[in-house]
Amino acid sequence: MAGQYGGQPIIIDPRKQSTKGKDALAMNIKAAKIVADIVKTTLGPKGMDKMLVNAVGDIVITNDGAMILKGMDIEHPTAKMIVEVARTQEDIAGDGTTSAVVLAGALLEQAEKLIDEGVHPSVIINGFWDATERTLEVLEDFAIDVTQNDHDILDNIAKTAIAGKSSEAFSELLAGLCIDAIMKVQKDGKVNVSDDILIKQDPGKTISETELVEGIMIAKSAVHSAMPRKITNAKIALLDAPLEIRKTSNKSKLQIHSAEQLEAFLQQEKDDLRKTVETVIATGANVVFVSKNIDDKAADILQKKGILAIKRTNDDDMKHISYTTGARLVRKINEMTEKELGSAGSVEQQGEFSLAKTYIKDCASAKTVTMILRGGTEHVTDNLERTIDDVLHVIKAVFEDGKIIAGGGAAEIEIAQDLRSYASSAQGREQLAISAFADAIESIPRAIADNAGMDSTDILIQLRAEHSKNKNIGLDVYAGETVDMIAKGIVDPLRVKTQAIKSASEVTNMILRVDNMLRAERKEMMDVRPEHNIHNYNGI
């Protein structure tokens, strides 16, 4: 009996992997640094691109940090936390994903050095929190107020976001289109990019042919050639059900004993379809978008009534039409009324056959614009779409917040110099953590210089020296010299910088708090009894 009380009690399943103390912390820091190193070379206007190839051979070439990390098959839990930093940065600020990830890696690298010197992680966490709060104050003082009508500032913001992208040669055109889009959809100083600005790709042409269209553009044409090409004062119906002869949901048999019975059955099917179509017509709809099929009989009835109908409209287009026109999606056609209809000033088809496009314009419910992106191949338009998305969000940030800061590493140098002075006021070893935070912040201009093929150490020394005379001094990688970033027009939204610092600091402190990591045994599928295994069945 006594034996059962002896020995070490088993608390944790021995099949689970457990890493404790400094080993756990060192492993987590290493994983985060690896992720940061992957995207570091993409930072700045002269950063390099990454080629992502998925399991089926599809290729994506990009230097967008969020896209790169999304496309990687990451397993380590800490590395996944760093990926979440990029995702959060993308959602809130629209840009700065690479900076946030690189900064998180640099903070953890500095923390690792302090831990090796005997500084406790709790002390580092307190110092980093203090440094973060101080940094946000510095950025607020460093920021410059701008107005929504300052077109030149918005243009500089857009061009800075485009710099380093493959479409940089067309920055003048793209920046102008993005600013026009924001101006057209803004409501009381607020912008809803995801709903009010639609992005459509049209590969096979050149980027210079990219255009902005007021309203919604759908790459679809009418189902019948005799249907009208333009409808004014459109009453729009959205149907999530097919306009065709219905098939039974279950297998069934119908016994027909004569030609008359067959003819009567077929006539009944036609009558049912006609009744369904006439229900739609009775609502007053003159434009019909259907997510499923419209057969020839239904199309013929609709065209005789002068109705423009489009079939197999995808879910995203249906959602955007509903949002813009006020139309409600109908699933039970026989119960629909005119209350479900939306409205638009005009619906017009342009082009012929498979190349035709339908435009919905002058909608009272919502002001919507469509950016039609053009390029030689789908790879070009895919890359262009990611660029445009970033540009729209940074313009939105400045438009709504009204604050910008100098780019090119000027803000980071300002923060680092302030933190080094501020560190002397901190208590005990927290001074070391605040100084380490300053060193980590300078990893951004250092990486920008490295990626441009410049000596980063010399550049940092030069930036620090000149910054005391002009706090807006930063690095112009094209000219290869330090210049006034505001005068040069190289600026960033304040929101992008503050969010990157907050996200990087928060994830760093979360990782530093972990002193024990338990990992369960990985299983591809749950265990089943041999007789229940699917491979043991011969079929039914």
Coordinates of C-alpha atoms in Angstrom, one line a residue, residues 7-340:
G7 CA 7.6 8.6 -6.1
Q8 CA 6.7 11.7 -8.1
P9 CA 2.9 12.0 -8.8
I10 CA 2.0 12.4 -12.5
I11 CA 0.2 15.7 -13.0
I12 CA 0.7 16.3 -16.7
D13 CA 0.1 13.7 -19.4
P14 CA 3.6 12.4 -20.2
R15 CA 2.7 12.4 -23.9
K16 CA 2.5 16.2 -23.8
Q17 CA 5.7 18.2 -24.5
S18 CA 6.6 20.6 -21.7
T19 CA 9.3 23.4 -21.9
K20 CA 10.0 25.5 -18.8
G21 CA 11.8 28.6 -17.7
K22 CA 14.5 30.1 -19.8
D23 CA 14.3 27.3 -22.3
A24 CA 10.7 28.2 -23.1
L25 CA 11.4 31.9 -23.2
A26 CA 14.5 31.4 -25.5
M27 CA 12.5 29.1 -27.8
N28 CA 9.6 31.6 -28.1
I29 CA 12.0 34.6 -28.7
K30 CA 13.8 32.6 -31.4
A31 CA 10.6 31.7 -33.2
A32 CA 9.5 35.4 -33.2
K33 CA 12.8 36.6 -34.4
I34 CA 12.8 34.1 -37.3
V35 CA 9.4 35.4 -38.5
A36 CA 10.6 39.0 -38.2
D37 CA 13.8 38.2 -40.2
I38 CA 11.7 36.7 -43.0
V39 CA 9.9 40.0 -43.7
K40 CA 12.7 42.4 -42.7
T41 CA 14.2 42.5 -46.2
T42 CA 10.9 43.8 -47.6
L43 CA 11.0 47.0 -45.5
G44 CA 11.4 50.3 -47.2
P45 CA 11.1 51.6 -50.8
K46 CA 14.0 49.4 -51.9
G47 CA 12.9 46.3 -50.0
M48 CA 12.9 43.0 -51.9
D49 CA 9.8 40.9 -52.8
K50 CA 8.9 37.4 -51.8
M51 CA 7.5 34.7 -54.0
L52 CA 4.8 32.5 -52.4
V53 CA 3.9 29.2 -54.1
N54 CA 1.0 27.3 -52.7
A55 CA 0.3 23.5 -52.9
V56 CA -1.3 23.7 -56.3
G57 CA 1.5 25.9 -57.8
D58 CA -0.3 29.3 -57.7
I59 CA 2.3 32.1 -57.4
V60 CA 2.1 35.3 -55.5
I61 CA 4.9 37.9 -55.7
T62 CA 4.6 40.6 -53.0
N63 CA 6.5 42.7 -50.4
D64 CA 3.3 43.1 -48.3
G65 CA 4.1 41.8 -44.8
A66 CA 0.6 40.7 -44.0
M67 CA 0.3 38.8 -47.3
I68 CA 3.6 37.1 -46.9
L69 CA 2.8 35.9 -43.4
K70 CA -0.7 34.9 -44.4
G71 CA 0.8 32.7 -47.2
M72 CA 3.3 30.9 -44.9
D73 CA 2.4 27.6 -43.3
I74 CA 3.4 28.5 -39.8
E75 CA 3.2 25.9 -37.0
H76 CA 4.9 27.5 -33.9
P77 CA 2.4 29.1 -31.6
T78 CA 4.6 32.1 -30.8
A79 CA 5.2 32.7 -34.5
K80 CA 1.5 32.6 -35.0
M81 CA 1.2 35.4 -32.4
I82 CA 3.6 37.5 -34.5
V83 CA 1.4 36.8 -37.6
E84 CA -1.6 38.1 -35.6
V85 CA 0.3 41.3 -35.1
A86 CA 0.5 41.8 -38.8
R87 CA -3.2 40.9 -39.2
T88 CA -4.3 43.4 -36.5
Q89 CA -2.1 46.1 -38.1
E90 CA -3.7 45.5 -41.5
D91 CA -7.2 45.7 -40.1
I92 CA -6.7 48.9 -38.0
A93 CA -4.2 50.9 -40.0
G94 CA -4.1 49.3 -43.4
D95 CA -0.3 49.6 -43.7
G96 CA 2.8 49.2 -41.6
T97 CA 2.5 45.5 -41.2
T98 CA 6.2 44.8 -41.9
S99 CA 7.3 47.6 -39.5
A100 CA 5.1 46.1 -36.7
V101 CA 6.6 42.6 -37.1
V102 CA 10.2 43.9 -37.5
L103 CA 9.8 46.0 -34.3
A104 CA 8.4 43.0 -32.4
G105 CA 11.4 40.9 -33.4
A106 CA 13.8 43.7 -32.4
L107 CA 12.1 44.2 -29.0
L108 CA 12.4 40.5 -28.2
E109 CA 16.0 40.5 -29.4
Q110 CA 16.8 43.4 -27.0
A111 CA 14.9 41.6 -24.2
E112 CA 16.9 38.4 -24.8
K113 CA 20.2 40.4 -24.3
L114 CA 18.9 41.9 -21.0
I115 CA 17.8 38.4 -19.7
D116 CA 21.2 37.0 -20.5
E117 CA 22.6 39.9 -18.3
G118 CA 20.4 38.9 -15.4
V119 CA 17.5 41.3 -15.8
H120 CA 14.2 39.6 -14.8
P121 CA 11.5 39.5 -17.5
S122 CA 9.0 41.3 -15.2
V123 CA 11.4 44.3 -15.0
I124 CA 11.8 44.3 -18.8
I125 CA 8.0 44.2 -19.2
N126 CA 7.5 47.2 -16.9
G127 CA 10.2 49.1 -18.7
F128 CA 8.7 48.4 -22.1
W129 CA 5.2 49.5 -21.0
D130 CA 6.7 52.7 -19.6
A131 CA 8.6 53.2 -22.9
T132 CA 5.5 52.5 -25.0
E133 CA 3.5 55.2 -23.2
R134 CA 6.3 57.7 -23.5
T135 CA 6.6 56.8 -27.2
L136 CA 2.9 57.5 -27.9
E137 CA 3.3 60.9 -26.2
V138 CA 6.3 61.7 -28.3
L139 CA 4.5 60.7 -31.5
E140 CA 1.5 62.9 -30.6
D141 CA 3.8 65.9 -30.1
F142 CA 5.8 65.0 -33.2
A143 CA 2.7 64.8 -35.4
I144 CA 1.6 67.6 -37.8
D145 CA -2.1 68.5 -38.1
V146 CA -3.6 68.6 -41.6
T147 CA -7.0 69.2 -43.0
Q148 CA -9.2 66.9 -45.2
N149 CA -9.0 69.5 -48.0
D150 CA -5.2 69.4 -48.1
H151 CA -4.9 67.6 -51.4
D152 CA -1.1 67.8 -51.6
I153 CA -0.7 66.1 -48.2
L154 CA -3.0 63.3 -49.2
D155 CA -1.1 62.9 -52.5
N156 CA 2.2 62.6 -50.6
I157 CA 0.7 60.0 -48.2
A158 CA -0.5 58.0 -51.2
K159 CA 2.8 58.1 -53.0
T160 CA 4.7 57.2 -49.9
A161 CA 2.5 54.1 -49.5
I162 CA 3.1 53.2 -53.2
A163 CA 6.9 53.6 -53.0
G164 CA 8.7 50.3 -53.3
K165 CA 5.7 48.5 -54.9
S166 CA 5.9 47.1 -58.4
S167 CA 3.4 49.7 -59.6
E168 CA 5.5 52.6 -58.3
A169 CA 6.0 54.0 -61.9
F170 CA 2.3 54.8 -62.0
S171 CA 2.2 56.4 -58.5
E172 CA 0.9 59.7 -59.9
L173 CA -2.2 58.1 -61.6
L174 CA -2.9 55.6 -58.7
A175 CA -2.6 58.2 -56.0
G176 CA -5.0 60.5 -57.8
L177 CA -7.6 57.8 -58.3
C178 CA -7.4 56.7 -54.7
I179 CA -7.9 60.3 -53.4
D180 CA -10.8 60.8 -55.8
A181 CA -12.4 57.6 -54.5
I182 CA -12.1 58.7 -50.9
M183 CA -13.5 62.2 -51.6
K184 CA -16.5 60.8 -53.5
V185 CA -17.6 58.3 -50.7
Q186 CA -16.7 60.2 -47.6
K187 CA -19.7 61.0 -45.3
D188 CA -19.2 63.6 -42.6
G189 CA -15.4 63.0 -42.6
K190 CA -15.7 59.2 -42.3
V191 CA -14.8 56.7 -45.0
N192 CA -16.1 53.1 -45.3
V193 CA -13.5 51.6 -47.6
S194 CA -14.7 48.0 -47.6
D195 CA -18.3 48.8 -48.5
D196 CA -18.2 52.0 -50.5
I197 CA -15.1 51.4 -52.6
L198 CA -15.2 48.3 -54.7
I199 CA -12.1 46.9 -56.4
K200 CA -12.4 44.9 -59.6
Q201 CA -9.6 43.4 -61.7
D202 CA -9.6 43.5 -65.5
P203 CA -6.3 41.9 -66.6
G204 CA -5.1 42.0 -70.2
K205 CA -4.4 45.7 -70.5
T206 CA -1.9 48.1 -68.9
I207 CA -1.8 49.7 -65.5
S208 CA -2.2 53.1 -67.1
E209 CA -5.7 52.2 -68.1
T210 CA -6.8 51.7 -64.5
E211 CA -9.9 53.9 -63.9
L212 CA -12.4 55.0 -61.3
V213 CA -16.1 54.5 -62.0
E214 CA -18.9 56.1 -60.0
G215 CA -21.3 53.3 -59.0
I216 CA -21.0 49.5 -59.2
M217 CA -19.4 47.6 -62.1
I218 CA -20.2 43.9 -62.6
A219 CA -18.5 41.8 -65.2
K220 CA -21.8 40.3 -66.4
S221 CA -24.2 40.8 -69.3
A222 CA -27.9 40.3 -69.8
V223 CA -29.1 36.7 -70.3
H224 CA -31.0 37.6 -73.5
S225 CA -29.7 39.6 -76.4
A226 CA -33.1 41.3 -76.8
M227 CA -33.1 42.7 -73.3
P228 CA -32.7 46.5 -73.0
R229 CA -29.1 47.7 -72.6
K230 CA -30.0 50.6 -70.3
I231 CA -32.7 51.0 -67.7
T232 CA -33.3 54.5 -66.1
N233 CA -35.1 54.8 -62.7
A234 CA -34.1 51.2 -62.1
K235 CA -36.1 49.1 -59.6
I236 CA -33.8 46.3 -58.7
A237 CA -34.7 42.8 -57.4
L238 CA -32.1 40.4 -55.9
L239 CA -33.0 36.7 -56.1
D240 CA -31.2 34.0 -54.3
A241 CA -33.2 31.3 -56.1
P242 CA -33.2 30.0 -59.7
L243 CA -35.7 31.1 -62.3
E244 CA -36.1 27.7 -63.9
I245 CA -38.3 24.7 -63.8
R246 CA -37.9 23.2 -60.4
K247 CA -36.5 19.7 -59.8
T248 CA -37.7 17.7 -56.8
S249 CA -35.3 17.6 -53.9
N250 CA -35.7 13.8 -53.5
K251 CA -35.8 11.1 -56.1
S252 CA -39.3 10.4 -57.2
K253 CA -41.2 8.5 -59.9
L254 CA -44.1 9.8 -62.0
Q255 CA -46.2 7.3 -63.9
I256 CA -47.6 8.7 -67.2
H257 CA -49.9 6.5 -69.3
S258 CA -50.6 8.7 -72.3
A259 CA -49.3 11.5 -74.4
E260 CA -52.0 13.8 -73.0
Q261 CA -50.8 13.2 -69.5
L262 CA -47.2 14.0 -70.5
E263 CA -48.3 17.2 -72.3
A264 CA -50.4 18.2 -69.2
F265 CA -47.4 17.6 -66.9
L266 CA -45.0 19.7 -69.1
Q267 CA -47.6 22.4 -69.3
Q268 CA -48.0 22.5 -65.6
E269 CA -44.2 23.0 -65.2
K270 CA -44.3 25.9 -67.7
D271 CA -47.3 27.4 -65.8
D272 CA -45.5 27.2 -62.5
L273 CA -42.4 28.8 -63.9
R274 CA -44.5 31.6 -65.6
K275 CA -46.3 32.2 -62.3
T276 CA -43.0 32.6 -60.5
V277 CA -41.6 35.0 -63.1
E278 CA -44.9 37.0 -63.1
T279 CA -44.6 37.4 -59.3
V280 CA -41.2 39.1 -59.9
I281 CA -42.7 41.3 -62.6
A282 CA -45.7 42.2 -60.5
T283 CA -43.4 43.9 -57.9
G284 CA -42.5 46.5 -60.5
A285 CA -38.9 45.3 -60.9
N286 CA -37.2 46.3 -64.2
V287 CA -33.8 44.9 -63.3
V288 CA -33.2 41.4 -61.9
F289 CA -30.0 40.0 -60.5
V290 CA -30.1 36.3 -59.8
S291 CA -27.4 34.4 -57.9
K292 CA -28.4 31.1 -59.7
N293 CA -29.6 30.2 -63.2
I294 CA -32.2 31.8 -65.4
D295 CA -33.4 29.3 -68.0
D296 CA -34.4 30.3 -71.6
K297 CA -38.2 30.3 -70.9
A298 CA -37.9 32.6 -67.9
A299 CA -35.5 34.9 -69.9
D300 CA -37.9 35.1 -72.8
I301 CA -40.8 36.2 -70.5
L302 CA -38.6 38.8 -68.8
Q303 CA -37.3 40.3 -72.1
K304 CA -40.8 40.6 -73.5
K305 CA -41.6 42.8 -70.4
G306 CA -38.5 45.0 -71.1
I307 CA -36.7 43.7 -68.0
L308 CA -32.9 43.5 -67.8
A309 CA -31.9 40.2 -66.1
I310 CA -28.5 38.9 -65.1
K311 CA -27.8 35.4 -63.9
R312 CA -25.1 33.7 -61.7
T313 CA -24.2 37.0 -59.9
N314 CA -21.6 36.1 -57.2
D315 CA -22.2 36.6 -53.5
D316 CA -19.9 39.6 -53.2
D317 CA -21.6 41.5 -56.0
M318 CA -25.1 40.6 -54.6
K319 CA -24.0 42.0 -51.2
H320 CA -22.6 45.2 -52.7
I321 CA -25.7 45.8 -54.8
S322 CA -27.9 45.2 -51.8
Y323 CA -25.9 47.7 -49.7
T324 CA -25.8 50.3 -52.4
T325 CA -29.3 50.2 -53.8
G326 CA -31.2 49.1 -50.7
A327 CA -32.5 45.9 -52.3
R328 CA -33.2 42.9 -50.1
L329 CA -32.1 39.4 -51.0
V330 CA -35.1 37.2 -51.7
R331 CA -35.1 33.5 -51.3
K332 CA -38.8 32.7 -51.5
I333 CA -39.8 34.3 -54.8
N334 CA -43.5 33.6 -54.5
E335 CA -43.6 35.7 -51.3
M336 CA -41.7 38.8 -52.5
T337 CA -43.2 42.2 -52.7
E338 CA -42.1 45.7 -53.9
K339 CA -40.7 46.4 -50.5
E340 CA -37.8 44.1 -51.3

